Coordinates of C-alpha atoms and ligand atoms in Angstrom, one line a residue:
M136 CA 61.7 59.5 -57.1
L137 CA 58.2 60.8 -57.7
S138 CA 56.5 60.1 -61.0
Y139 CA 52.9 60.9 -60.3
R140 CA 51.6 64.1 -62.1
H141 CA 48.1 65.2 -61.2
G142 CA 47.7 66.7 -64.7
Y143 CA 46.9 63.2 -66.0
H144 CA 43.9 63.0 -63.7
A145 CA 42.8 66.6 -63.2
G146 CA 39.0 67.1 -63.4
N147 CA 38.2 63.4 -63.3
S148 CA 35.3 62.1 -61.3
A149 CA 37.4 61.7 -58.2
D150 CA 38.5 65.3 -58.4
V151 CA 34.9 66.4 -58.8
L152 CA 33.8 64.5 -55.6
K153 CA 36.9 65.7 -53.6
H154 CA 36.6 69.4 -54.7
F155 CA 32.9 69.5 -54.2
I156 CA 33.3 68.2 -50.6
L157 CA 36.3 70.6 -50.0
L158 CA 34.3 73.7 -51.0
Y159 CA 31.3 72.6 -49.0
V160 CA 33.5 72.2 -45.9
L161 CA 35.3 75.5 -46.5
D162 CA 32.0 77.4 -46.9
Y163 CA 30.7 75.8 -43.7
V164 CA 33.8 76.8 -41.7
K165 CA 33.6 80.4 -43.2
K166 CA 30.1 80.7 -41.8
K167 CA 31.6 80.8 -38.3
N168 CA 33.0 84.3 -39.2
K169 CA 36.4 83.6 -37.8
N170 CA 39.6 83.5 -39.7
F171 CA 41.3 80.1 -40.3
I172 CA 44.0 78.4 -42.2
Y173 CA 43.7 75.9 -45.1
I174 CA 46.5 73.4 -45.2
D175 CA 47.0 71.2 -48.3
S176 CA 49.5 68.4 -47.6
H177 CA 49.8 67.3 -51.2
A178 CA 49.0 70.4 -53.1
G179 CA 49.7 69.5 -56.8
A180 CA 50.2 72.4 -59.3
G181 CA 47.1 74.3 -58.4
K182 CA 45.9 74.9 -62.0
Y183 CA 45.7 72.4 -64.9
F184 CA 45.2 73.4 -68.5
I185 CA 42.8 71.2 -70.6
S186 CA 45.0 71.8 -73.7
D187 CA 48.1 70.5 -71.8
A188 CA 49.5 67.1 -73.0
Y189 CA 49.0 65.6 -69.5
M190 CA 45.3 66.3 -69.5
Q191 CA 45.0 65.3 -73.1
K192 CA 46.7 61.9 -72.6
N193 CA 43.7 60.0 -71.1
K194 CA 41.2 62.8 -71.1
E195 CA 39.9 61.8 -67.7
Y196 CA 38.2 65.2 -67.3
L197 CA 35.6 64.1 -70.0
E198 CA 34.1 61.6 -67.5
G199 CA 34.3 64.2 -64.7
I200 CA 34.0 68.0 -64.8
N201 CA 33.1 68.0 -68.5
K202 CA 30.0 66.0 -67.7
I203 CA 28.9 67.6 -64.5
I204 CA 29.4 71.2 -65.6
R205 CA 26.8 70.7 -68.4
I206 CA 23.9 69.4 -66.3
K207 CA 21.1 71.8 -65.4
N208 CA 20.5 71.9 -61.6
N209 CA 19.6 74.3 -58.9
D210 CA 21.3 72.4 -56.1
F211 CA 22.8 75.1 -53.9
F212 CA 26.0 73.3 -52.9
L213 CA 26.7 71.8 -56.3
K214 CA 26.1 75.1 -57.9
N215 CA 28.6 76.8 -55.6
Y216 CA 31.3 74.4 -56.8
L217 CA 30.4 74.6 -60.5
D218 CA 30.0 78.4 -60.4
L219 CA 33.5 78.7 -58.9
V220 CA 35.0 76.5 -61.7
K221 CA 33.1 78.5 -64.2
S222 CA 34.3 81.8 -62.8
I223 CA 37.9 80.7 -62.9
N224 CA 37.2 80.1 -66.6
F225 CA 35.7 83.6 -66.9
N226 CA 32.3 82.0 -67.5
T227 CA 33.3 80.9 -71.0
E228 CA 34.6 77.6 -72.4
L229 CA 36.3 75.2 -69.9
K230 CA 40.0 75.7 -70.4
I231 CA 41.4 75.4 -66.9
Y232 CA 40.6 72.9 -64.2
P233 CA 41.5 74.3 -60.8
G234 CA 43.2 72.0 -58.2
S235 CA 42.3 71.8 -54.6
C236 CA 44.5 74.7 -53.4
Y237 CA 43.5 77.0 -56.2
L238 CA 39.8 76.4 -55.5
A239 CA 40.4 77.0 -51.8
A240 CA 42.3 80.2 -52.5
K241 CA 39.4 81.5 -54.6
S242 CA 36.9 80.5 -51.9
L243 CA 38.8 81.9 -48.9
R244 CA 38.7 85.5 -47.6
I245 CA 41.4 88.1 -47.3
E246 CA 41.8 87.3 -43.6
D247 CA 42.3 83.6 -44.1
K248 CA 45.7 81.9 -44.8
L249 CA 46.9 79.0 -46.9
H250 CA 49.9 76.7 -46.4
L251 CA 50.7 74.4 -49.3
L252 CA 53.2 71.5 -49.3
E253 CA 54.4 69.9 -52.6
L254 CA 57.3 67.6 -52.9
H255 CA 57.7 67.3 -56.7
S256 CA 60.1 70.0 -57.9
T257 CA 58.2 70.8 -61.2
E258 CA 54.8 70.8 -59.5
F259 CA 56.3 73.0 -56.8
S260 CA 57.5 75.6 -59.3
N261 CA 54.2 75.6 -61.2
L262 CA 52.4 76.1 -57.8
K263 CA 54.6 79.0 -57.0
K264 CA 53.9 80.6 -60.3
N265 CA 50.1 80.1 -59.9
F266 CA 50.1 81.9 -56.6
E267 CA 52.5 84.7 -57.3
G268 CA 51.4 87.9 -55.4
D269 CA 48.9 86.2 -53.1
L270 CA 50.2 87.2 -49.7
R271 CA 47.9 84.8 -47.9
V272 CA 49.7 81.8 -49.2
V273 CA 52.9 80.0 -48.0
I274 CA 54.3 77.3 -50.3
E275 CA 56.9 74.8 -49.3
N276 CA 58.8 72.2 -51.3
E277 CA 58.6 69.7 -48.4
D278 CA 57.7 66.2 -47.6
S279 CA 54.3 66.3 -45.9
Y280 CA 55.0 63.1 -44.0
K281 CA 57.8 65.1 -42.2
K282 CA 56.3 68.6 -42.3
L283 CA 52.6 68.5 -41.7
K284 CA 52.5 67.7 -38.0
K285 CA 55.1 70.5 -37.4
L286 CA 52.5 73.0 -38.7
L287 CA 50.0 71.9 -36.0
P288 CA 48.3 73.3 -34.0
P289 CA 48.3 76.5 -36.2
K290 CA 48.4 79.9 -34.7
E291 CA 45.0 80.6 -36.2
K292 CA 43.6 77.8 -33.9
R293 CA 41.2 76.9 -36.7
A294 CA 42.2 74.8 -39.7
V295 CA 40.9 72.8 -42.6
I296 CA 43.5 70.2 -43.6
L297 CA 43.3 68.3 -46.9
I298 CA 45.3 65.1 -47.0
D299 CA 45.4 64.0 -50.6
P300 CA 48.3 61.7 -51.3
S301 CA 49.1 60.1 -54.7
Y302 CA 49.6 56.7 -52.9
E303 CA 52.5 56.0 -55.3
L304 CA 54.8 54.5 -52.6
K305 CA 54.4 51.0 -51.4
D306 CA 53.9 52.0 -47.8
E307 CA 51.9 55.2 -48.5
Y308 CA 48.6 54.0 -47.1
E309 CA 50.3 53.2 -43.8
K310 CA 52.2 56.5 -43.9
A311 CA 49.1 58.5 -44.6
S312 CA 47.0 56.9 -41.8
K313 CA 49.9 57.2 -39.3
M314 CA 50.3 60.9 -40.2
L315 CA 46.6 61.5 -39.8
L316 CA 46.6 60.0 -36.3
E317 CA 49.7 61.9 -35.2
C318 CA 48.2 65.2 -36.5
Y319 CA 44.9 64.6 -34.9
K320 CA 46.5 63.9 -31.6
K321 CA 48.5 67.2 -31.8
F322 CA 45.5 69.1 -33.1
P323 CA 42.1 67.4 -32.4
L324 CA 40.1 70.4 -33.3
G325 CA 41.2 70.5 -36.9
V326 CA 38.8 69.6 -39.8
Y327 CA 40.6 66.9 -41.7
I328 CA 39.6 65.8 -45.2
V329 CA 41.4 62.6 -46.3
W330 CA 41.1 61.3 -49.9
Y331 CA 41.7 57.7 -51.0
P332 CA 41.2 55.8 -54.3
V333 CA 39.0 52.7 -54.4
L334 CA 41.1 50.0 -56.0
N335 CA 40.8 46.3 -56.5
N336 CA 43.3 45.5 -53.8
K337 CA 43.6 44.9 -50.0
K338 CA 45.7 48.0 -49.4
S339 CA 42.9 50.6 -49.8
E340 CA 40.5 48.3 -47.8
S341 CA 42.9 48.1 -44.8
F342 CA 43.5 51.9 -45.0
I343 CA 39.7 52.4 -44.6
L344 CA 39.5 49.9 -41.7
N345 CA 42.5 51.6 -40.1
I346 CA 40.7 54.9 -40.1
L347 CA 37.4 53.5 -38.9
K348 CA 39.0 51.8 -35.9
E349 CA 40.4 55.1 -34.5
N350 CA 38.1 57.1 -32.4
Y351 CA 38.0 60.2 -34.6
K352 CA 35.3 62.6 -33.6
N353 CA 32.4 63.5 -35.9
L354 CA 33.5 61.3 -38.8
S355 CA 31.8 61.3 -42.2
H356 CA 32.6 58.7 -44.8
I357 CA 31.7 59.2 -48.4
E358 CA 32.6 56.8 -51.2
M359 CA 31.5 56.8 -54.8
I360 CA 32.1 53.8 -57.1
T361 CA 31.6 55.1 -60.6
D362 CA 33.4 52.6 -62.8
N363 CA 33.6 49.0 -61.9
S364 CA 34.5 47.9 -65.4
S365 CA 38.2 48.6 -65.3
N366 CA 41.1 47.2 -63.3
G367 CA 42.3 50.7 -62.4
M368 CA 40.6 53.1 -60.1
Q369 CA 37.0 52.2 -59.6
G370 CA 36.0 55.1 -57.6
S371 CA 37.2 57.2 -54.7
G372 CA 36.3 58.1 -51.1
L373 CA 36.8 60.7 -48.4
F374 CA 36.8 60.8 -44.7
I375 CA 36.0 64.0 -42.9
I376 CA 37.0 64.4 -39.3
N377 CA 35.2 67.0 -37.3
S378 CA 32.7 67.1 -40.1
P379 CA 30.0 69.7 -40.2
W380 CA 27.1 68.5 -38.1
S381 CA 24.6 69.3 -40.9
I382 CA 26.5 67.5 -43.7
E383 CA 24.0 64.8 -44.4
K384 CA 21.1 67.1 -44.6
D385 CA 23.1 69.6 -46.6
I386 CA 24.7 67.5 -49.3
K387 CA 22.9 64.2 -49.6
E388 CA 20.9 65.4 -52.6
S389 CA 24.0 67.0 -54.2
L390 CA 25.9 63.7 -53.9
K391 CA 23.1 61.9 -55.6
I392 CA 23.1 64.3 -58.5
I393 CA 26.9 64.0 -58.8
F394 CA 26.7 60.2 -58.6
D395 CA 23.8 59.9 -61.1
C396 CA 25.7 62.1 -63.6
L397 CA 29.2 60.4 -63.2
K398 CA 28.4 56.7 -62.8
K399 CA 29.3 54.6 -65.8
S400 CA 28.1 51.0 -65.2
K401 CA 24.7 51.3 -63.7
D402 CA 24.5 47.9 -61.8
L403 CA 27.8 48.0 -60.1
S404 CA 28.0 51.6 -59.1
K405 CA 27.6 52.6 -55.5
L406 CA 27.2 55.7 -53.4
L407 CA 28.1 55.3 -49.7
F408 CA 27.4 58.0 -47.1
K409 CA 28.0 57.1 -43.4
N410 CA 27.9 59.6 -40.7
N411 CA 29.0 59.4 -37.1
I412 CA 28.3 62.9 -35.8
N413 CA 27.9 63.2 -32.1
Ligands
SAM793 C1 46.8 63.7 -55.8 S1 48.0 64.9 -56.1 C2 47.3 66.3 -55.4 C3 46.1 66.9 -56.0 C4 45.6 68.1 -55.4 N1 45.5 68.0 -54.0 C5 44.2 68.5 -56.0 O1 43.2 68.0 -55.5 O2 44.2 69.3 -56.9 C6 49.3 64.5 -55.0 C7 50.4 65.5 -55.1 O3 51.3 65.2 -54.0 C8 52.6 65.3 -54.3 N2 53.4 64.6 -53.4 C9 53.7 63.2 -53.4 N3 54.3 62.9 -52.3 C10 54.4 64.0 -51.5 C11 54.9 64.2 -50.2 N4 55.5 63.2 -49.4 N5 54.8 65.5 -49.7 C12 54.2 66.5 -50.4 N6 53.7 66.3 -51.6 C13 53.8 65.1 -52.2 C14 52.7 64.8 -55.7 O4 53.8 65.4 -56.4 C15 51.3 65.3 -56.3 O5 51.5 66.6 -56.9

């Protein structure tokens, strides 16, 4: 039985980092001028309303999107992400925080496709409502641990695949790294973005080591510790496989701006950026 609802966390600092990277990667792939498919293995609801009880419970967005959207900056890549969030809000007050698949749909072109998997029945029906009429999008109420590898390789031959589990099951770190490896073996050309939380436990550490020991091609690893003061999530990280070759040059400065804006405890915060592009 799934209990995780992304509405509790929508727009927090982890979402800002993940969605910033996602848009950067999508823009990079779009530059190749060939159509592709975006696959979201754990899609969520797509759109989250700030006034909703979920978002109001812990108000995590106040430490994330609400902070970063107010800063003045001319950074090209950060501006792209923030302008898209603003445009979804009709360039007025922030009322909606868009999830990964909604941002992706806004960023993709008419010729691109989206395939979204969501297991939670309520989130699945919200997702369907949020994409009504968008003929580019296929949405399935399926378990990504069974379904994702069946979608690969896609007929488009090019894909960006976001793997963004809620890690609510005991063995979910193992399941996620196993799924990633199986998908990569079936479709080594895909661009995979994998998100994980930084927690005070061994599970997320061994998840990271598991990914690092595989021979994934062009692997970027980004991690941001913004809050070392709590026992909950201290930060978050992402792996990108088949990462854009210019990623470091492109977004190093943007990441620093995001980090400086979102970090809470100055001394213990950390930004990691490792690249193995060959
Ligand atoms: C972290 S949230 C997704 C957030 C979303 N990707 C975003 O960035 O806006 C994880 C989602 O995965 C769903 N989920 C959990 N287990 C799943 C599974 N095995 N297959 C598909 N979806 C699953 C949860 O219901 C939840 O909505």
